[in-house]
mmCIF file of C-alpha atoms in Angstrom:
data_model
loop_
_atom_site.group_PDB
_atom_site.id
_atom_site.type_symbol
_atom_site.label_atom_id
_atom_site.label_comp_id
_atom_site.label_asym_id
_atom_site.label_seq_id
_atom_site.Cartn_x
_atom_site.Cartn_y
_atom_site.Cartn_z
ATOM 1 C CA MET A 1 128.935 95.447 165.299
ATOM 2 C CA SER A 2 126.713 92.404 165.670
ATOM 3 C CA LEU A 3 127.559 89.117 164.006
ATOM 4 C CA GLU A 4 124.531 89.443 161.735
ATOM 5 C CA ALA A 5 125.519 92.954 160.632
ATOM 6 C CA LYS A 6 129.081 91.800 159.969
ATOM 7 C CA LEU A 7 127.874 88.882 157.851
ATOM 8 C CA VAL A 8 125.410 91.049 155.903
ATOM 9 C CA ALA A 9 128.366 93.219 154.914
ATOM 10 C CA GLU A 10 130.239 90.106 153.731
ATOM 11 C CA ILE A 11 127.537 88.816 151.355
ATOM 12 C CA GLY A 12 128.438 89.460 147.762
ATOM 13 C CA ASP A 13 128.106 88.278 144.218
ATOM 14 C CA CYS A 14 130.811 86.246 142.530
ATOM 15 C CA LEU A 15 131.264 83.905 139.601
ATOM 16 C CA ALA A 16 131.415 80.130 139.699
ATOM 17 C CA GLY A 17 135.029 80.205 138.563
ATOM 18 C CA ASP A 18 135.897 82.182 141.697
ATOM 19 C CA VAL A 19 134.931 79.356 144.063
ATOM 20 C CA HIS A 20 136.728 76.442 142.405
ATOM 21 C CA ALA A 21 139.678 76.519 144.826
ATOM 22 C CA HIS A 22 137.307 76.471 147.814
ATOM 23 C CA SER A 23 135.590 73.421 146.389
ATOM 24 C CA GLN A 24 138.935 71.681 145.894
ATOM 25 C CA ARG A 25 139.749 72.102 149.587
ATOM 26 C CA GLY A 26 136.303 70.884 150.681
ATOM 27 C CA ALA A 27 135.184 74.235 152.074
ATOM 28 C CA LEU A 28 132.414 75.091 149.605
ATOM 29 C CA PHE A 29 128.761 74.531 150.507
ATOM 30 C CA VAL A 30 125.691 75.212 148.409
ATOM 31 C CA VAL A 31 122.735 76.632 150.327
ATOM 32 C CA ASP A 32 119.267 75.760 149.043
ATOM 33 C CA SER A 33 117.515 78.797 147.588
ATOM 34 C CA ALA A 34 114.662 78.307 150.068
ATOM 35 C CA LEU A 35 117.060 79.229 152.892
ATOM 36 C CA SER A 36 118.509 82.618 153.668
ATOM 37 C CA LEU A 37 122.255 82.764 153.071
ATOM 38 C CA LEU A 38 122.494 85.056 156.097
ATOM 39 C CA GLU A 39 120.537 82.680 158.353
ATOM 40 C CA VAL A 40 122.764 79.763 157.393
ATOM 41 C CA GLY A 41 125.887 81.893 157.807
ATOM 42 C CA VAL A 42 124.862 82.943 161.321
ATOM 43 C CA ALA A 43 124.116 79.327 162.289
ATOM 44 C CA VAL A 44 127.492 78.177 160.954
ATOM 45 C CA ALA A 45 129.341 81.036 162.677
ATOM 46 C CA GLU A 46 127.589 80.306 165.974
ATOM 47 C CA ASP A 47 128.261 76.552 165.593
ATOM 48 C CA ASP A 48 124.521 75.806 165.823
ATOM 49 C CA VAL A 49 124.951 72.063 165.285
ATOM 50 C CA ASP A 50 121.239 71.259 165.491
ATOM 51 C CA ARG A 51 120.169 73.661 162.728
ATOM 52 C CA VAL A 52 123.145 72.937 160.490
ATOM 53 C CA SER A 53 122.697 69.169 160.905
ATOM 54 C CA THR A 54 119.013 69.468 160.011
ATOM 55 C CA TRP A 55 119.824 71.417 156.835
ATOM 56 C CA ILE A 56 122.467 68.866 155.868
ATOM 57 C CA ALA A 57 120.079 65.961 156.525
ATOM 58 C CA ASN A 58 117.416 67.687 154.396
ATOM 59 C CA LYS A 59 119.974 68.355 151.637
ATOM 60 C CA GLN A 60 119.418 72.095 152.015
ATOM 61 C CA LEU A 61 123.091 72.589 152.818
ATOM 62 C CA GLN A 62 125.536 70.407 150.947
ATOM 63 C CA ARG A 63 128.770 70.309 149.060
ATOM 64 C CA PRO A 64 128.339 71.004 145.353
ATOM 65 C CA SER A 65 127.334 67.971 143.342
ATOM 66 C CA GLN A 66 129.538 66.638 140.557
ATOM 67 C CA ARG A 67 126.934 67.972 138.142
ATOM 68 C CA GLN A 68 127.159 71.486 139.599
ATOM 69 C CA LEU A 69 130.961 71.398 139.565
ATOM 70 C CA ALA A 70 130.989 70.242 135.939
ATOM 71 C CA ARG A 71 128.513 72.968 134.979
ATOM 72 C CA TRP A 72 130.603 75.606 136.761
ATOM 73 C CA LEU A 73 133.751 74.443 134.962
ATOM 74 C CA VAL A 74 131.984 74.799 131.600
ATOM 75 C CA CYS A 75 130.351 78.109 132.624
ATOM 76 C CA PRO A 76 132.797 79.790 135.021
ATOM 77 C CA ASP A 77 130.829 83.024 134.704
ATOM 78 C CA ALA A 78 127.683 81.479 136.228
ATOM 79 C CA PRO A 79 126.489 83.924 138.901
ATOM 80 C CA LEU A 80 126.614 83.017 142.583
ATOM 81 C CA ARG A 81 125.979 84.904 145.796
ATOM 82 C CA SER A 82 128.542 84.061 148.441
ATOM 83 C CA LEU A 83 129.244 84.435 152.121
ATOM 84 C CA ILE A 84 132.546 83.482 153.721
ATOM 85 C CA VAL A 85 132.249 82.100 157.237
ATOM 86 C CA GLN A 86 135.791 80.922 157.889
ATOM 87 C CA PRO A 87 136.811 78.314 156.977
ATOM 88 C CA TYR A 88 133.719 77.809 154.796
ATOM 89 C CA VAL A 89 132.304 79.508 151.735
ATOM 90 C CA LEU A 90 128.517 79.368 151.411
ATOM 91 C CA VAL A 91 126.891 80.029 148.045
ATOM 92 C CA HIS A 92 123.486 80.453 146.480
ATOM 93 C CA GLU A 93 123.156 79.801 142.777
ATOM 94 C CA LEU A 94 121.636 82.783 140.969
ATOM 95 C CA GLU A 95 119.736 82.940 137.723
ATOM 96 C CA PRO A 96 121.749 84.621 134.972
ATOM 97 C CA SER A 97 120.462 88.083 134.158
ATOM 98 C CA PRO A 98 118.564 88.290 130.864
ATOM 99 C CA THR A 99 121.246 90.591 129.435
ATOM 100 C CA SER A 100 124.249 88.532 130.580
ATOM 101 C CA ASP A 101 124.431 86.730 127.231
ATOM 102 C CA SER A 102 124.090 89.898 125.170
ATOM 103 C CA LYS A 103 127.282 91.321 123.741
ATOM 104 C CA GLY A 104 127.912 94.878 124.725
ATOM 105 C CA SER A 105 125.506 94.868 127.663
ATOM 106 C CA ASN A 106 126.471 96.396 130.997
#
């Protein structure tokens, strides 16, 4: 199985409350929505320093801001898409679904 195929299988949805521990240990990175989570994951896994450094310099890949962390503590059910590339956890913030605030919705 190729690295890309392995990482595709690892991408999944989670809640903001699920990533708090990763943030505490400095392993959580937020990926700008303009970038593909898979593309960033492959670059991190392959230790592509040039690409990763460029994304960091452009603030497209960064640790969560204090504002994001505070928001996630208040709304631990905020949706995220995640990819674990040991020892890091990469996340995209997702828009809540229109029915997520409705009681009794699936």
